[in-house]
Amino acid sequence: FGDDDSPTSVLLEEYSVPKCFSPDLFDFVDDDATTAETNEETTGNECSGCVESDEKSGEESNQATNIIPRPPYRWVLIGPERSGTGMHVDPLWTNAWVTVLQGRKRWLLFPPDTPHAAIGMVNDKPQIPSSIWFRDFYDTVTSPSWPEEYKPVEVLQYPGETVYVPAGWPHLVLNLELTVAVTHNYASEHGPFFERMWKEVAQDEPDFAVAWYSGLEKCGRGDLTRVAPPEISDQVELKDDRVNALGHR
């Protein structure tokens, strides 16, 4: 929710990220990197491109028609009793937080090294609904014979409470009654999976990856681009060469 062209954009007037969470690195997107091929006056040296693009006004967004939007990352979740989300790892290996506004959620979160097949995550097969998963897997993963290193974290979440989901942790959620919640995914430099996140972004969102790389470099965070896949840095260098060529016309 909250996109400029969406009626839900008004919700941002009453929305803020809890201060306990680290800054979102996806905010460091270089708008110039996405418009360099069409804007001859772009120099590639401005740090003003390091902004959160979704907070721009509608007029600015319309002018910057070539800007690559960041991947979806904010949702309002509404579900009845016995609905929920099956076992999964969050997209792009980002971190997430979820705040319940109404109702209750039951969570299980597994350490990243847990074998996926053992908890019902099988490639190329449909996600198991959370209510079915509890019936078929819960007794196994909570039994004394389940390996200690793979034991899940269980959470019963009430209104006003926030659950933090670390990157790479498989998890599922079951709504115990009609539930309304807000969830927000974000990129963090902290934790063991920053390099894995880069690979996921480069694979699934290549255009955004180029703009993100350029923005991090422009804002002095070259330490975070060193682990980026080489094809992303190669594309950024190619765009910079085009910009320099345009500037010398």
One Martini backbone bead per residue (centre of mass of N, CA, C, O) as a GRO file, in nm:
protein
  249
    1PHE     BB    1   0.103   0.032   0.007
    2GLY     BB    2   0.131   0.388  -0.088
    3ASP     BB    3   0.115   0.451  -0.365
    4ASP     BB    4   0.077   0.719  -0.567
    5ASP     BB    5  -0.152   0.557  -0.763
    6SER     BB    6  -0.305   0.508  -0.487
    7PRO     BB    7  -0.564   0.524  -0.253
    8THR     BB    8  -0.355   0.433  -0.013
    9SER     BB    9  -0.166   0.687   0.027
   10VAL     BB   10  -0.313   0.812   0.282
   11LEU     BB   11  -0.188   0.613   0.497
   12LEU     BB   12   0.091   0.765   0.534
   13GLU     BB   13  -0.019   0.982   0.742
   14GLU     BB   14  -0.033   0.715   0.967
   15TYR     BB   15   0.276   0.628   0.900
   16SER     BB   16   0.541   0.442   1.071
   17VAL     BB   17   0.853   0.339   1.155
   18PRO     BB   18   1.002   0.181   1.382
   19LYS     BB   19   1.298   0.276   1.546
   20CYS     BB   20   1.421  -0.022   1.598
   21PHE     BB   21   1.478  -0.021   1.300
   22SER     BB   22   1.667  -0.033   1.048
   23PRO     BB   23   1.761   0.097   0.781
   24ASP     BB   24   1.658   0.118   0.447
   25LEU     BB   25   1.849   0.035   0.171
   26PHE     BB   26   1.628   0.085  -0.057
   27ASP     BB   27   1.646   0.403  -0.033
   28PHE     BB   28   1.925   0.380  -0.206
   29VAL     BB   29   1.821   0.524  -0.484
   30ASP     BB   30   1.917   0.595  -0.818
   31ASP     BB   31   1.756   0.785  -1.041
   32ASP     BB   32   1.979   0.836  -1.256
   33ALA     BB   33   2.029   0.532  -1.332
   34THR     BB   34   1.731   0.518  -1.482
   35THR     BB   35   1.792   0.799  -1.684
   36ALA     BB   36   2.069   0.815  -1.843
   37GLU     BB   37   1.974   0.739  -2.144
   38THR     BB   38   1.770   1.018  -2.156
   39ASN     BB   39   1.971   1.214  -1.986
   40GLU     BB   40   2.214   1.442  -2.078
   41GLU     BB   41   2.250   1.603  -1.781
   42THR     BB   42   2.362   1.370  -1.644
   43THR     BB   43   2.647   1.300  -1.418
   44GLY     BB   44   2.652   1.096  -1.150
   45ASN     BB   45   2.718   1.300  -0.876
   46GLU     BB   46   2.453   1.296  -0.737
   47CYS     BB   47   2.300   1.251  -0.404
   48SER     BB   48   1.986   1.312  -0.449
   49GLY     BB   49   1.904   1.010  -0.540
   50CYS     BB   50   1.898   0.930  -0.224
   51VAL     BB   51   1.579   0.817  -0.217
   52GLU     BB   52   1.245   0.770  -0.144
   53SER     BB   53   1.037   0.722  -0.403
   54ASP     BB   54   0.745   0.686  -0.255
   55GLU     BB   55   0.756   1.000  -0.131
   56LYS     BB   56   0.683   1.130  -0.373
   57SER     BB   57   0.526   1.315  -0.566
   58GLY     BB   58   0.320   1.290  -0.828
   59GLU     BB   59   0.467   1.496  -1.007
   60GLU     BB   60   0.749   1.375  -0.988
   61SER     BB   61   0.676   1.093  -1.093
   62ASN     BB   62   0.579   1.184  -1.375
   63GLN     BB   63   0.855   1.305  -1.463
   64ALA     BB   64   0.991   1.016  -1.370
   65THR     BB   65   0.926   0.774  -1.593
   66ASN     BB   66   1.213   0.592  -1.554
   67ILE     BB   67   1.165   0.494  -1.284
   68ILE     BB   68   1.244   0.236  -1.070
   69PRO     BB   69   1.069   0.056  -0.874
   70ARG     BB   70   1.033  -0.082  -0.594
   71PRO     BB   71   0.964  -0.342  -0.445
   72PRO     BB   72   0.737  -0.479  -0.278
   73TYR     BB   73   0.680  -0.395   0.104
   74ARG     BB   74   0.367  -0.321   0.161
   75TRP     BB   75   0.100  -0.441   0.386
   76VAL     BB   76  -0.241  -0.530   0.417
   77LEU     BB   77  -0.378  -0.770   0.644
   78ILE     BB   78  -0.670  -0.981   0.573
   79GLY     BB   79  -0.822  -1.241   0.786
   80PRO     BB   80  -0.966  -1.518   0.870
   81GLU     BB   81  -1.024  -1.782   1.019
   82ARG     BB   82  -0.765  -2.011   0.913
   83SER     BB   83  -0.590  -1.828   0.793
   84GLY     BB   84  -0.284  -1.748   0.592
   85THR     BB   85   0.069  -1.843   0.580
   86GLY     BB   86   0.281  -2.031   0.450
   87MET     BB   87   0.569  -2.168   0.411
   88HIS     BB   88   0.844  -1.924   0.412
   89VAL     BB   89   1.054  -1.692   0.243
   90ASP     BB   90   1.129  -1.388   0.207
   91PRO     BB   91   1.170  -1.168  -0.022
   92LEU     BB   92   1.504  -1.114  -0.104
   93TRP     BB   93   1.600  -1.158   0.189
   94THR     BB   94   1.436  -0.999   0.387
   95ASN     BB   95   1.317  -0.818   0.627
   96ALA     BB   96   1.057  -0.816   0.893
   97TRP     BB   97   0.740  -0.667   1.000
   98VAL     BB   98   0.455  -0.730   1.231
   99THR     BB   99   0.136  -0.571   1.294
  100VAL     BB  100  -0.132  -0.597   1.505
  101LEU     BB  101  -0.471  -0.460   1.513
  102GLN     BB  102  -0.644  -0.735   1.481
  103GLY     BB  103  -0.638  -1.006   1.663
  104ARG     BB  104  -0.470  -1.330   1.587
  105LYS     BB  105  -0.138  -1.485   1.580
  106ARG     BB  106   0.033  -1.777   1.461
  107TRP     BB  107   0.375  -1.879   1.504
  108LEU     BB  108   0.652  -2.011   1.296
  109LEU     BB  109   1.014  -2.017   1.337
  110PHE     BB  110   1.304  -2.101   1.147
  111PRO     BB  111   1.600  -2.176   1.103
  112PRO     BB  112   1.789  -2.143   0.816
  113ASP     BB  113   1.909  -2.457   0.829
  114THR     BB  114   1.651  -2.581   0.778
  115PRO     BB  115   1.511  -2.826   0.618
  116HIS     BB  116   1.267  -2.774   0.394
  117ALA     BB  117   1.134  -3.056   0.355
  118ALA     BB  118   1.076  -3.103   0.668
  119ILE     BB  119   0.863  -2.828   0.646
  120GLY     BB  120   0.715  -2.826   0.346
  121MET     BB  121   0.950  -2.718   0.145
  122VAL     BB  122   0.898  -2.754  -0.205
  123ASN     BB  123   1.001  -2.745  -0.498
  124ASP     BB  124   0.741  -2.692  -0.727
  125LYS     BB  125   0.536  -2.667  -0.487
  126PRO     BB  126   0.278  -2.600  -0.319
  127GLN     BB  127   0.168  -2.428  -0.070
  128ILE     BB  128   0.093  -2.499   0.251
  129PRO     BB  129  -0.151  -2.453   0.437
  130SER     BB  130  -0.141  -2.366   0.761
  131SER     BB  131  -0.367  -2.552   0.871
  132ILE     BB  132  -0.243  -2.811   0.745
  133TRP     BB  133   0.038  -2.795   0.865
  134PHE     BB  134  -0.039  -2.833   1.161
  135ARG     BB  135  -0.153  -3.118   1.118
  136ASP     BB  136   0.121  -3.252   0.970
  137PHE     BB  137   0.387  -3.100   1.145
  138TYR     BB  138   0.379  -3.003   1.442
  139ASP     BB  139   0.441  -3.262   1.608
  140THR     BB  140   0.723  -3.303   1.487
  141VAL     BB  141   0.866  -3.012   1.551
  142THR     BB  142   0.779  -3.060   1.883
  143SER     BB  143   0.939  -3.297   1.934
  144PRO     BB  144   1.202  -3.454   2.100
  145SER     BB  145   1.330  -3.561   1.813
  146TRP     BB  146   1.381  -3.290   1.728
  147PRO     BB  147   1.619  -3.095   1.639
  148GLU     BB  148   1.752  -2.845   1.818
  149GLU     BB  149   1.861  -2.660   1.571
  150TYR     BB  150   1.536  -2.667   1.450
  151LYS     BB  151   1.381  -2.518   1.644
  152PRO     BB  152   1.111  -2.337   1.693
  153VAL     BB  153   0.952  -2.029   1.701
  154GLU     BB  154   0.690  -1.931   1.916
  155VAL     BB  155   0.390  -1.725   1.844
  156LEU     BB  156   0.156  -1.509   2.017
  157GLN     BB  157  -0.035  -1.257   1.860
  158TYR     BB  158  -0.136  -0.934   1.949
  159PRO     BB  159  -0.259  -0.645   1.973
  160GLY     BB  160   0.025  -0.422   1.931
  161GLU     BB  161   0.211  -0.634   1.821
  162THR     BB  162   0.554  -0.722   1.718
  163VAL     BB  163   0.708  -0.902   1.453
  164TYR     BB  164   1.025  -1.036   1.384
  165VAL     BB  165   1.182  -1.119   1.060
  166PRO     BB  166   1.440  -1.271   0.963
  167ALA     BB  167   1.647  -1.333   0.734
  168GLY     BB  168   1.589  -1.669   0.613
  169TRP     BB  169   1.329  -1.741   0.779
  170PRO     BB  170   1.121  -1.977   0.813
  171HIS     BB  171   0.754  -1.929   0.787
  172LEU     BB  172   0.433  -1.917   0.963
  173VAL     BB  173   0.070  -1.828   0.952
  174LEU     BB  174  -0.214  -1.812   1.186
  175ASN     BB  175  -0.542  -1.729   1.204
  176LEU     BB  176  -0.765  -1.725   1.492
  177GLU     BB  177  -0.901  -1.473   1.361
  178LEU     BB  178  -1.000  -1.191   1.275
  179THR     BB  179  -0.737  -1.019   1.088
  180VAL     BB  180  -0.527  -0.723   1.127
  181ALA     BB  181  -0.237  -0.610   0.935
  182VAL     BB  182   0.107  -0.499   0.922
  183THR     BB  183   0.363  -0.507   0.663
  184HIS     BB  184   0.739  -0.487   0.645
  185ASN     BB  185   0.996  -0.471   0.415
  186TYR     BB  186   1.365  -0.486   0.451
  187ALA     BB  187   1.693  -0.365   0.412
  188SER     BB  188   1.994  -0.504   0.562
  189GLU     BB  189   2.333  -0.507   0.678
  190HIS     BB  190   2.245  -0.705   0.883
  191GLY     BB  191   2.372  -1.006   0.898
  192PRO     BB  192   2.436  -1.315   0.699
  193PHE     BB  193   2.251  -1.224   0.408
  194PHE     BB  194   2.351  -0.993   0.216
  195GLU     BB  195   2.464  -1.148  -0.029
  196ARG     BB  196   2.205  -1.304  -0.090
  197MET     BB  197   2.032  -1.056  -0.147
  198TRP     BB  198   2.185  -0.959  -0.392
  199LYS     BB  199   2.125  -1.209  -0.568
  200GLU     BB  200   1.817  -1.181  -0.563
  201VAL     BB  201   1.796  -0.899  -0.686
  202ALA     BB  202   1.953  -0.956  -0.950
  203GLN     BB  203   1.754  -1.181  -1.046
  204ASP     BB  204   1.453  -1.040  -0.991
  205GLU     BB  205   1.577  -0.709  -0.994
  206PRO     BB  206   1.789  -0.578  -1.207
  207ASP     BB  207   1.716  -0.275  -1.235
  208PHE     BB  208   1.714  -0.212  -0.934
  209ALA     BB  209   2.005  -0.304  -0.874
  210VAL     BB  210   2.143  -0.077  -1.030
  211ALA     BB  211   2.019   0.162  -0.870
  212TRP     BB  212   2.121   0.069  -0.593
  213TYR     BB  213   2.422   0.061  -0.645
  214SER     BB  214   2.453   0.357  -0.730
  215GLY     BB  215   2.341   0.481  -0.465
  216LEU     BB  216   2.550   0.364  -0.270
  217GLU     BB  217   2.795   0.490  -0.404
  218LYS     BB  218   2.701   0.793  -0.393
  219CYS     BB  219   2.663   0.760  -0.056
  220GLY     BB  220   2.928   0.597   0.057
  221ARG     BB  221   2.851   0.255   0.018
  222GLY     BB  222   3.081   0.061  -0.103
  223ASP     BB  223   3.080  -0.169   0.117
  224LEU     BB  224   2.790  -0.283  -0.011
  225THR     BB  225   2.900  -0.349  -0.322
  226ARG     BB  226   3.128  -0.574  -0.307
  227VAL     BB  227   2.896  -0.822  -0.302
  228ALA     BB  228   2.806  -0.784  -0.571
  229PRO     BB  229   2.733  -0.885  -0.858
  230PRO     BB  230   2.919  -0.835  -1.141
  231GLU     BB  231   2.684  -0.760  -1.340
  232ILE     BB  232   2.606  -0.496  -1.193
  233SER     BB  233   2.872  -0.334  -1.210
  234ASP     BB  234   2.885  -0.348  -1.518
  235GLN     BB  235   2.624  -0.183  -1.573
  236VAL     BB  236   2.710   0.074  -1.428
  237GLU     BB  237   2.961   0.132  -1.600
  238LEU     BB  238   2.806   0.154  -1.866
  239LYS     BB  239   2.630   0.397  -1.785
  240ASP     BB  240   2.862   0.589  -1.720
  241ASP     BB  241   2.979   0.591  -2.007
  242ARG     BB  242   2.727   0.716  -2.137
  243VAL     BB  243   2.725   0.977  -1.974
  244ASN     BB  244   3.009   1.074  -2.059
  245ALA     BB  245   2.946   1.083  -2.362
  246LEU     BB  246   2.719   1.293  -2.344
  247GLY     BB  247   2.897   1.520  -2.198
  248HIS     BB  248   3.101   1.531  -2.477
  249ARG     BB  249   2.915   1.655  -2.714
   0.00000   0.00000   0.00000
